Coordinates of C-alpha atoms and ligand atoms in Angstrom, one line a residue:
X14 CA 36.2 121.6 92.4
X15 CA 33.8 119.6 90.7
X16 CA 30.7 120.5 89.4
X17 CA 27.5 118.4 90.1
X18 CA 24.5 117.4 87.6
X19 CA 21.5 115.0 88.0
X20 CA 22.5 113.2 84.8
X21 CA 25.9 113.3 82.9
X22 CA 25.5 112.2 79.1
X23 CA 28.4 111.0 77.5
X24 CA 28.4 111.2 73.8
X25 CA 25.6 113.4 71.9
X26 CA 24.8 111.2 69.0
X27 CA 21.0 111.0 68.3
X28 CA 20.8 108.6 71.7
X29 CA 22.3 111.3 73.7
X30 CA 20.3 113.9 72.4
X31 CA 17.0 112.5 73.0
X32 CA 17.8 111.4 76.2
X33 CA 19.2 114.9 77.2
X34 CA 16.1 116.5 75.6
X35 CA 13.8 114.4 77.7
X36 CA 15.6 115.0 80.9
X37 CA 16.0 118.8 80.3
X38 CA 12.4 119.3 79.7
X39 CA 11.6 117.5 83.0
X40 CA 13.8 120.1 84.9
X41 CA 16.7 118.0 85.4
X42 CA 20.4 119.5 85.6
X43 CA 22.3 117.8 82.9
X44 CA 25.8 117.7 81.6
X45 CA 26.2 117.1 77.8
X46 CA 29.5 116.0 77.1
X47 CA 30.7 115.6 73.5
X48 CA 34.3 115.0 71.9
X49 CA 33.5 115.9 68.5
X50 CA 30.3 117.3 67.1
X51 CA 27.0 117.4 69.0
X52 CA 24.6 115.2 66.6
X53 CA 27.0 112.5 66.4
X54 CA 27.9 110.1 63.3
X55 CA 24.5 110.4 61.9
X56 CA 24.0 114.1 61.8
X57 CA 27.4 114.4 60.2
X58 CA 28.8 111.4 58.5
X59 CA 26.1 108.6 58.4
X60 CA 22.2 108.9 58.0
X61 CA 21.7 112.6 57.3
X62 CA 24.6 113.0 54.5
X63 CA 23.8 109.5 52.9
X64 CA 20.0 110.1 52.7
X65 CA 20.5 113.6 51.1
X66 CA 23.0 112.4 48.4
X67 CA 20.7 109.1 47.6
X68 CA 17.6 111.8 47.2
X69 CA 18.6 113.1 43.7
X70 CA 19.4 109.9 42.0
X71 CA 16.4 108.6 43.2
X72 CA 14.3 111.6 41.8
X73 CA 15.8 111.2 38.6
X74 CA 14.9 107.5 38.6
X75 CA 11.4 108.5 39.4
X76 CA 11.7 111.1 36.1
X77 CA 12.9 108.4 34.1
X78 CA 10.4 105.7 35.1
X79 CA 7.4 107.9 34.9
X80 CA 5.4 108.1 32.0
X81 CA 5.4 111.7 30.4
X82 CA 8.3 113.5 32.0
X83 CA 11.8 113.7 31.1
X84 CA 14.8 115.8 31.5
X85 CA 16.2 115.2 34.9
X86 CA 20.0 115.9 35.5
X87 CA 22.1 115.1 38.2
X88 CA 24.6 117.7 39.7
X89 CA 27.1 116.9 42.0
X90 CA 28.1 120.1 42.7
X91 CA 24.5 121.1 43.8
X92 CA 24.1 117.9 45.8
X93 CA 27.3 118.5 47.6
X94 CA 26.3 122.0 48.4
X95 CA 22.8 120.8 49.9
X96 CA 24.5 117.8 51.8
X97 CA 27.0 120.4 53.3
X98 CA 24.1 122.7 54.3
X99 CA 22.3 119.4 55.8
X100 CA 25.6 118.8 57.8
X101 CA 25.9 122.2 59.2
X102 CA 29.3 122.3 57.6
X103 CA 30.5 120.3 60.1
X104 CA 29.8 122.8 62.6
X105 CA 27.8 122.3 66.0
X106 CA 27.7 125.8 67.5
X107 CA 23.9 125.8 67.0
X108 CA 23.5 122.8 69.1
X109 CA 26.1 124.1 71.5
X110 CA 23.9 127.2 72.0
X111 CA 20.7 125.3 71.9
X112 CA 21.6 123.2 74.8
X113 CA 23.3 125.7 76.7
X114 CA 19.9 127.6 76.3
X115 CA 17.8 125.0 77.6
X116 CA 20.1 125.2 80.7
X117 CA 22.5 122.3 80.1
X118 CA 26.0 122.0 81.0
X119 CA 27.8 121.9 77.6
X120 CA 31.3 120.4 77.5
X121 CA 32.8 119.9 74.3
X122 CA 35.4 117.0 75.4
X123 CA 36.7 113.9 75.7
X124 CA 34.9 112.4 78.7
X125 CA 35.8 109.1 81.0
X126 CA 34.2 107.7 83.8
X127 CA 36.6 107.7 87.0
X128 CA 34.5 105.9 89.5
X129 CA 30.8 105.7 90.6
X130 CA 29.0 109.1 90.0
X131 CA 32.4 110.6 88.8
X132 CA 33.5 111.5 85.2
X133 CA 36.7 113.6 84.0
X134 CA 35.7 115.6 81.0
X135 CA 38.7 116.9 79.6
X136 CA 40.3 119.0 82.6
X137 CA 36.7 119.1 84.0
X138 CA 35.6 117.1 87.1
X139 CA 31.9 116.2 87.1
X140 CA 29.8 114.4 89.7
X141 CA 26.9 113.0 88.7
X142 CA 23.6 110.9 90.2
X143 CA 23.2 109.1 87.0
X144 CA 25.4 108.7 84.0
X145 CA 24.2 107.8 80.5
X146 CA 26.9 106.2 77.9
X147 CA 26.0 106.9 74.5
X148 CA 29.5 106.9 72.8
X149 CA 28.4 105.2 69.6
X150 CA 30.6 103.1 67.5
X151 CA 33.5 103.4 65.1
X152 CA 33.7 102.0 61.7
X153 CA 35.9 98.8 61.7
X154 CA 38.5 98.1 59.0
X155 CA 39.7 94.9 58.8
X156 CA 43.6 93.9 58.5
X157 CA 44.8 93.9 55.0
X158 CA 48.1 93.6 53.6
X159 CA 49.3 97.1 51.8
X160 CA 46.3 99.0 53.8
X161 CA 48.6 101.8 54.3
X162 CA 49.7 101.9 50.7
X163 CA 45.9 102.3 49.3
X164 CA 43.6 105.1 49.8
X165 CA 41.3 103.9 52.3
X166 CA 37.9 105.5 52.8
X167 CA 35.2 104.8 55.4
X168 CA 31.8 106.3 55.5
X169 CA 33.5 109.6 57.1
X170 CA 35.4 110.5 53.8
X171 CA 32.8 108.9 51.6
X172 CA 29.8 111.3 53.0
X173 CA 31.8 114.3 53.2
X174 CA 34.0 114.1 49.7
X175 CA 34.0 117.6 47.6
X176 CA 34.8 115.5 44.5
X177 CA 33.8 112.0 43.6
X178 CA 36.4 109.5 42.6
X179 CA 36.2 107.9 39.0
X180 CA 36.4 104.3 40.1
X181 CA 35.8 103.1 43.6
X182 CA 35.9 99.4 45.3
X183 CA 33.4 99.2 48.2
X184 CA 34.3 96.0 50.8
X185 CA 31.1 94.6 52.4
X186 CA 27.6 94.1 51.1
X187 CA 25.5 95.2 54.0
X188 CA 23.3 98.1 54.4
X189 CA 26.2 100.9 54.3
X190 CA 28.0 98.9 51.3
X191 CA 24.5 98.6 49.1
X192 CA 23.6 102.6 50.0
X193 CA 27.1 103.6 49.1
X194 CA 27.2 101.5 45.9
X195 CA 23.7 103.1 44.7
X196 CA 24.9 106.4 45.6
X197 CA 28.0 106.4 43.8
X198 CA 27.2 104.3 40.8
X199 CA 24.2 106.8 40.1
X200 CA 26.4 109.4 40.1
X201 CA 28.6 107.8 37.4
X202 CA 31.4 106.2 39.8
X203 CA 32.5 102.7 38.2
X204 CA 31.8 100.8 41.2
X205 CA 33.2 97.1 42.4
X206 CA 31.4 96.0 45.3
X207 CA 33.4 92.9 47.0
X208 CA 31.4 90.8 49.4
X209 CA 32.6 87.9 51.4
X210 CA 29.4 86.4 51.7
X211 CA 27.6 84.8 48.8
X212 CA 24.8 87.4 48.8
X213 CA 23.9 90.9 49.8
X214 CA 22.3 92.0 53.2
X215 CA 22.8 88.6 54.5
X216 CA 21.1 89.4 57.8
X217 CA 17.8 89.7 55.6
X218 CA 15.7 87.1 53.7
X219 CA 17.8 85.4 50.6
X220 CA 15.0 86.8 48.5
X221 CA 16.0 90.3 49.6
X222 CA 19.6 90.0 48.9
X223 CA 18.7 88.6 45.4
X224 CA 16.5 91.7 44.5
X225 CA 19.5 94.0 46.1
X226 CA 21.8 92.2 43.9
X227 CA 19.6 92.7 40.6
X228 CA 18.8 96.2 41.1
X229 CA 22.3 97.2 41.8
X230 CA 23.8 95.3 38.9
X231 CA 20.9 97.1 36.6
X232 CA 22.9 100.4 38.0
X233 CA 25.8 98.9 36.7
X234 CA 27.7 97.9 39.4
X235 CA 30.3 95.1 39.5
X236 CA 29.4 92.9 42.3
X237 CA 31.9 90.1 43.4
X238 CA 30.1 87.9 45.9
X239 CA 32.2 85.3 47.9
X240 CA 35.0 87.2 47.4
X241 CA 37.7 88.8 49.6
X242 CA 40.4 91.5 49.1
X243 CA 43.7 89.6 50.0
X244 CA 46.0 92.6 49.7
X245 CA 46.6 96.3 48.4
X246 CA 49.2 98.1 46.9
X247 CA 49.5 101.6 44.9
X248 CA 50.0 101.9 41.3
X249 CA 50.8 105.4 40.7
X250 CA 47.9 107.3 41.5
X251 CA 45.6 104.2 41.7
X252 CA 45.1 101.7 44.5
X253 CA 44.8 98.2 43.4
X254 CA 43.3 95.4 45.2
X255 CA 44.2 91.7 44.9
X256 CA 41.4 89.3 45.3
X257 CA 41.3 85.8 46.9
X258 CA 39.7 84.4 43.3
X259 CA 43.1 85.7 41.6
X260 CA 41.6 88.8 40.2
X261 CA 42.6 92.4 40.5
X262 CA 40.8 95.6 40.6
X263 CA 42.3 99.2 40.1
X264 CA 40.4 102.1 41.7
X265 CA 40.8 105.6 42.9
X266 CA 39.3 104.7 46.3
X267 CA 38.9 101.6 48.4
X268 CA 35.8 102.4 50.7
X269 CA 35.4 99.9 53.8
X270 CA 31.7 99.4 54.8
X271 CA 32.9 96.5 57.0
X272 CA 31.1 96.7 60.0
X273 CA 31.0 99.2 63.5
X274 CA 32.6 98.4 66.6
X275 CA 31.1 100.1 70.1
X276 CA 33.2 102.7 71.5
X277 CA 33.4 101.2 75.1
X278 CA 37.4 100.6 75.4
X279 CA 39.5 102.7 77.9
X280 CA 36.5 104.9 79.0
X281 CA 36.5 103.5 82.5
X282 CA 33.5 101.8 82.2
X283 CA 34.8 98.9 84.6
X284 CA 35.2 101.3 87.3
X285 CA 31.5 101.3 87.8
X286 CA 30.8 97.8 87.2
X287 CA 29.7 97.9 83.7
X288 CA 30.2 94.6 81.6
X289 CA 31.2 94.4 78.0
X290 CA 30.1 91.3 75.6
X291 CA 32.5 89.5 73.5
X292 CA 32.3 92.3 70.6
X293 CA 32.9 95.2 73.6
X294 CA 29.3 96.0 73.5
X295 CA 27.7 97.6 77.0
X296 CA 25.6 94.9 78.5
X297 CA 22.3 96.5 79.2
X298 CA 19.0 95.2 81.0
X299 CA 15.5 95.8 79.3
X300 CA 15.5 99.5 80.9
X301 CA 19.0 100.2 79.2
X302 CA 20.8 99.9 82.8
X303 CA 24.3 98.8 82.8
X304 CA 25.2 99.1 86.5
X305 CA 23.8 101.0 89.4
X306 CA 22.7 104.6 88.2
X307 CA 24.6 103.8 84.9
X308 CA 22.8 103.5 81.7
X309 CA 23.6 102.8 78.2
X310 CA 21.9 103.5 75.0
X311 CA 22.5 103.5 70.9
X312 CA 25.3 101.6 69.1
X313 CA 27.6 101.1 72.2
X314 CA 25.0 98.4 73.1
X315 CA 25.4 96.7 70.0
X316 CA 21.5 95.8 70.0
X317 CA 20.5 97.3 66.9
X318 CA 22.6 99.8 65.1
X319 CA 20.2 102.1 63.9
X320 CA 19.5 105.7 65.0
X321 CA 15.7 105.0 65.4
X322 CA 16.6 102.6 68.1
X323 CA 19.3 104.8 69.5
X324 CA 16.7 107.5 70.1
X325 CA 14.3 104.8 71.4
X326 CA 16.6 103.7 74.0
X327 CA 17.3 107.4 74.9
X328 CA 13.5 107.9 75.8
X329 CA 13.4 104.3 77.6
X330 CA 16.7 105.3 80.0
X331 CA 15.6 108.7 80.6
X332 CA 12.1 107.6 81.3
X333 CA 13.5 105.1 83.8
X334 CA 15.8 107.9 85.6
X335 CA 12.5 110.0 85.9
X336 CA 10.9 107.3 87.6
X337 CA 8.8 105.9 84.9
X338 CA 10.5 102.7 84.1
X339 CA 9.3 100.5 81.0
X340 CA 11.0 97.6 79.7
X341 CA 12.4 98.0 76.0
X342 CA 11.1 95.7 73.3
X343 CA 12.6 95.4 69.7
X344 CA 10.0 93.3 68.0
X345 CA 9.3 94.6 64.5
X346 CA 11.5 97.5 64.6
X347 CA 12.1 98.6 61.0
X348 CA 15.3 98.3 59.2
X349 CA 15.5 100.3 55.9
X350 CA 18.2 100.1 53.3
X351 CA 17.6 103.3 51.0
X352 CA 18.5 101.6 47.7
X353 CA 16.8 102.4 44.6
X354 CA 14.1 101.1 45.0
X355 CA 14.2 101.3 48.7
X356 CA 14.5 97.9 50.8
X357 CA 12.7 97.3 54.0
X358 CA 12.2 94.5 56.6
X359 CA 10.7 94.3 60.0
X360 CA 10.7 91.4 62.6
X361 CA 12.0 87.9 61.9
X362 CA 13.6 86.1 58.8
X363 CA 12.1 82.5 58.2
X364 CA 15.5 81.5 59.6
X365 CA 15.3 83.4 62.8
X366 CA 11.5 82.0 63.4
X367 CA 12.8 78.5 62.7
X368 CA 15.7 78.9 65.2
X369 CA 12.8 80.2 67.8
X370 CA 10.8 76.9 66.8
X371 CA 8.0 78.7 65.3
X372 CA 5.7 77.1 62.9
X373 CA 5.5 79.5 60.2
X374 CA 3.8 80.3 56.7
X375 CA 5.0 82.8 54.3
X376 CA 4.0 84.6 51.1
X377 CA 5.5 86.7 48.3
X378 CA 3.7 89.2 46.4
X379 CA 4.8 90.6 43.4
X380 CA 3.1 94.1 43.4
X381 CA 2.7 94.7 39.6
X382 CA 0.4 91.5 39.6
X383 CA -1.9 92.6 42.6
X384 CA -2.3 96.3 43.0
X385 CA -2.7 99.5 40.9
X386 CA -0.3 102.1 42.4
X387 CA 2.8 100.6 41.2
X388 CA 1.4 101.1 37.7
X389 CA 0.2 104.7 38.3
X390 CA 3.4 105.2 39.9
X391 CA 6.0 104.0 37.2
X392 CA 6.3 102.1 33.9
X393 CA 7.6 98.4 33.8
X394 CA 6.6 98.7 37.8
X395 CA 9.2 97.4 40.4
X396 CA 8.0 96.1 43.8
X397 CA 7.7 92.8 45.9
X398 CA 6.3 92.4 49.4
X399 CA 7.0 89.1 51.6
X400 CA 4.8 88.2 54.6
X401 CA 5.8 85.7 57.4
X402 CA 3.2 84.6 60.0
X403 CA 3.3 82.5 62.9
X404 CA 0.7 79.7 62.1
X405 CA -0.1 79.1 65.8
X406 CA -0.7 82.5 67.2
X407 CA -2.2 83.9 63.5
X408 CA -0.1 86.9 63.7
X409 CA 2.9 88.5 61.6
X410 CA 6.4 87.9 62.8
X411 CA 8.2 88.9 59.8
X412 CA 8.0 91.3 56.5
X413 CA 10.1 92.7 53.8
X414 CA 9.5 95.0 51.1
X415 CA 11.6 96.0 48.0
X416 CA 9.9 99.0 45.7
X417 CA 9.5 102.8 46.0
X418 CA 9.1 104.1 49.4
X419 CA 9.2 100.6 50.8
X420 CA 10.8 102.4 53.8
X421 CA 7.4 104.2 54.5
X422 CA 5.2 101.3 54.0
X423 CA 7.2 98.9 55.9
X424 CA 5.5 100.5 59.2
X425 CA 2.3 98.9 58.5
X426 CA 4.1 95.6 59.2
X427 CA 6.2 97.1 61.8
X428 CA 3.3 98.0 64.0
X429 CA 1.5 94.7 63.5
X430 CA 4.4 92.4 64.5
X431 CA 5.1 95.1 67.4
X432 CA 1.8 95.1 68.6
X433 CA 0.7 91.2 67.6
X434 CA -2.3 92.5 65.7
X435 CA -4.2 89.3 64.7
X436 CA -4.4 88.6 61.0
X437 CA -8.1 88.5 60.9
X438 CA -7.9 92.2 62.0
X439 CA -5.1 92.8 59.6
X440 CA -7.5 91.6 56.9
X441 CA -10.3 93.8 57.8
X442 CA -8.3 97.2 57.4
X443 CA -8.9 99.1 54.4
X444 CA -6.2 100.9 52.6
X445 CA -6.6 103.8 50.6
X446 CA -6.6 103.0 46.9
X447 CA -4.2 103.3 44.9
X448 CA -1.4 103.0 47.2
X449 CA 1.3 100.6 48.0
X450 CA -0.5 99.9 51.7
X451 CA -3.1 98.0 49.3
X452 CA -0.1 95.3 48.9
X453 CA -0.9 94.1 52.6
X454 CA -4.4 93.2 51.7
X455 CA -3.6 91.2 48.6
X456 CA -0.5 89.3 50.5
X457 CA -2.5 88.4 53.4
X458 CA -5.5 87.2 51.3
X459 CA -2.5 84.6 50.0
X460 CA -1.2 83.9 53.5
X461 CA -2.7 80.3 54.4
X462 CA -3.3 80.8 58.3
Ligands
LIG525 C1 26.8 105.5 56.2 C2 25.9 105.1 57.3 C3 24.6 105.2 57.1 C4 23.7 105.0 58.1 N1 22.4 105.5 57.7 C5 21.4 105.2 58.8 C6 20.2 105.4 58.5 O1 19.7 106.0 57.4 N2 19.3 105.2 59.5 C7 19.5 104.8 60.9 O2 18.7 104.4 61.7 N3 20.9 104.8 61.0 C8 21.7 105.0 60.0 N4 23.0 104.7 60.2 C9 23.5 104.1 61.8 C10 23.3 105.4 62.9 O3 24.3 106.2 62.3 C11 23.8 105.0 64.2 O4 22.9 103.8 64.6 C12 23.6 106.1 65.0 O5 24.5 107.0 64.9 C13 23.8 105.7 66.5 O6 23.6 106.8 67.3 P1 24.4 107.0 68.9 O7 23.7 107.8 69.5 O8 24.4 105.6 69.5 O9 26.0 107.1 68.4 P2 26.8 108.2 67.5 O10 25.9 108.8 66.6 O11 28.1 107.2 67.1 O12 27.0 109.3 68.6 C14 28.1 108.8 69.5 C15 28.9 110.1 69.8 O13 29.4 110.0 71.1 C16 30.8 110.9 70.9 N5 31.8 110.3 72.1 C17 32.3 108.8 71.9 N6 33.2 108.7 72.9 C18 32.9 109.9 73.7 C19 33.8 110.1 74.8 N7 34.5 109.5 75.6 N8 33.6 111.4 75.4 C20 32.6 112.5 74.8 N9 31.9 111.9 73.6 C21 32.2 110.8 73.1 C22 30.9 110.6 69.5 O14 32.0 111.8 69.1 C23 29.7 110.9 68.9 O15 29.4 111.9 68.6 C24 24.1 104.6 59.4 C25 25.5 104.5 59.7 C26 26.5 104.7 58.7 C27 27.7 104.5 58.9

């Protein structure tokens, strides 16, 4: 006998959780189906543990750089205890009880779609008016000769480690690679970062990659740009990587920060007419609809692999199911790398704007030369803000910031880009003195539009 629900949600990461909460609140009968832990990658192995372990080094940097305060010491044992508390000791019983308490049918099992409105979840069969696919993504480990012989970690082992290695090689210089290098190097691990491309954070402005490189080098990270690992082998307890420049790196662990792939294979999606893109991403329309009465949200859509995007799409899909459809737009959504200092961006890079045929004007501001906050905040202040404007519409189309708390103050640009606030209106904004937000005023004054 199958059970019937209004909506079945496959995968309970941040996307699935937001959709479930919205639908439950609206009185729908919802099945929440999760094969591992309710909370998904973000809550246990990604955003939450990584930001938790990056905070003590950040606080220590703040103490080291502020005048008149000293003595901050890092304590890995206390840090990892707090991280374990934050990742609920890899136990989701509280979440299971919480959703059951809200009236959801909670199923802890691997699920697949078996036909229109039909799902097999472990040994249970369900029928549903609507299905939401929220199965997330998996870490990619590219082929490497000798992979089986080395100690290879992904984000999962890295962010649940009880003991830190003495030496680590990180392969990949995008957000996860940069954050992981920041975390480990600040905790005293000798880190070598191997990046195939010629700069870090290749999807951002080249200047952002340059600043990320400088700050990681200052933290003692050995960065090898334009380099790939050719093979690996074991030497007693050590893992050795042979690089294509002829050099060799000997470490305790090799961490793969080499991207993610949508979890979309062998889950029966084709039985309901869902199409996959060339990278296996579920194709969705502007309402996150993937087929008739089938919706997809989060990393599995391959649109923007962030928790805040998964949550946004969860709201979009739930609202469409509830009869209040509104199109999703992705303009100006912030992208933050929690380095030391933080690295943030929103909107287009100059290259993307050129590809769209926009005529743009840009500016870069050294915060220390323009505003007071960096000086009251720390000695030898760090911080830059870049803005990119469309000369025709006279609105911001892109922004980046590297500096303390940049992940907080990038939202000013995010909102301006998303809502197309005219530059003359932005120039009339009055920011609190002395804050990092004042940088926008100074940068907008420099912008020739
Ligand atoms: C190291 C790291 C740090 C990150 N830090 C940040 C950050 O600071 N901020 C940010 O915005 N993003 C960050 N991200 C990205 C973020 O983790 C993802 O974008 C987010 O988790 C996507 O949410 P989701 O709901 O799509 O999928 P997931 O979180 O992957 O959840 C999907 C869930 O579906 C379940 N599932 C899969 N298949 C099935 C099935 N067949 N049946 C039942 N259940 C299934 C999985 O077990 C999983 O629990 C980080 C990623 C990494 C790797």
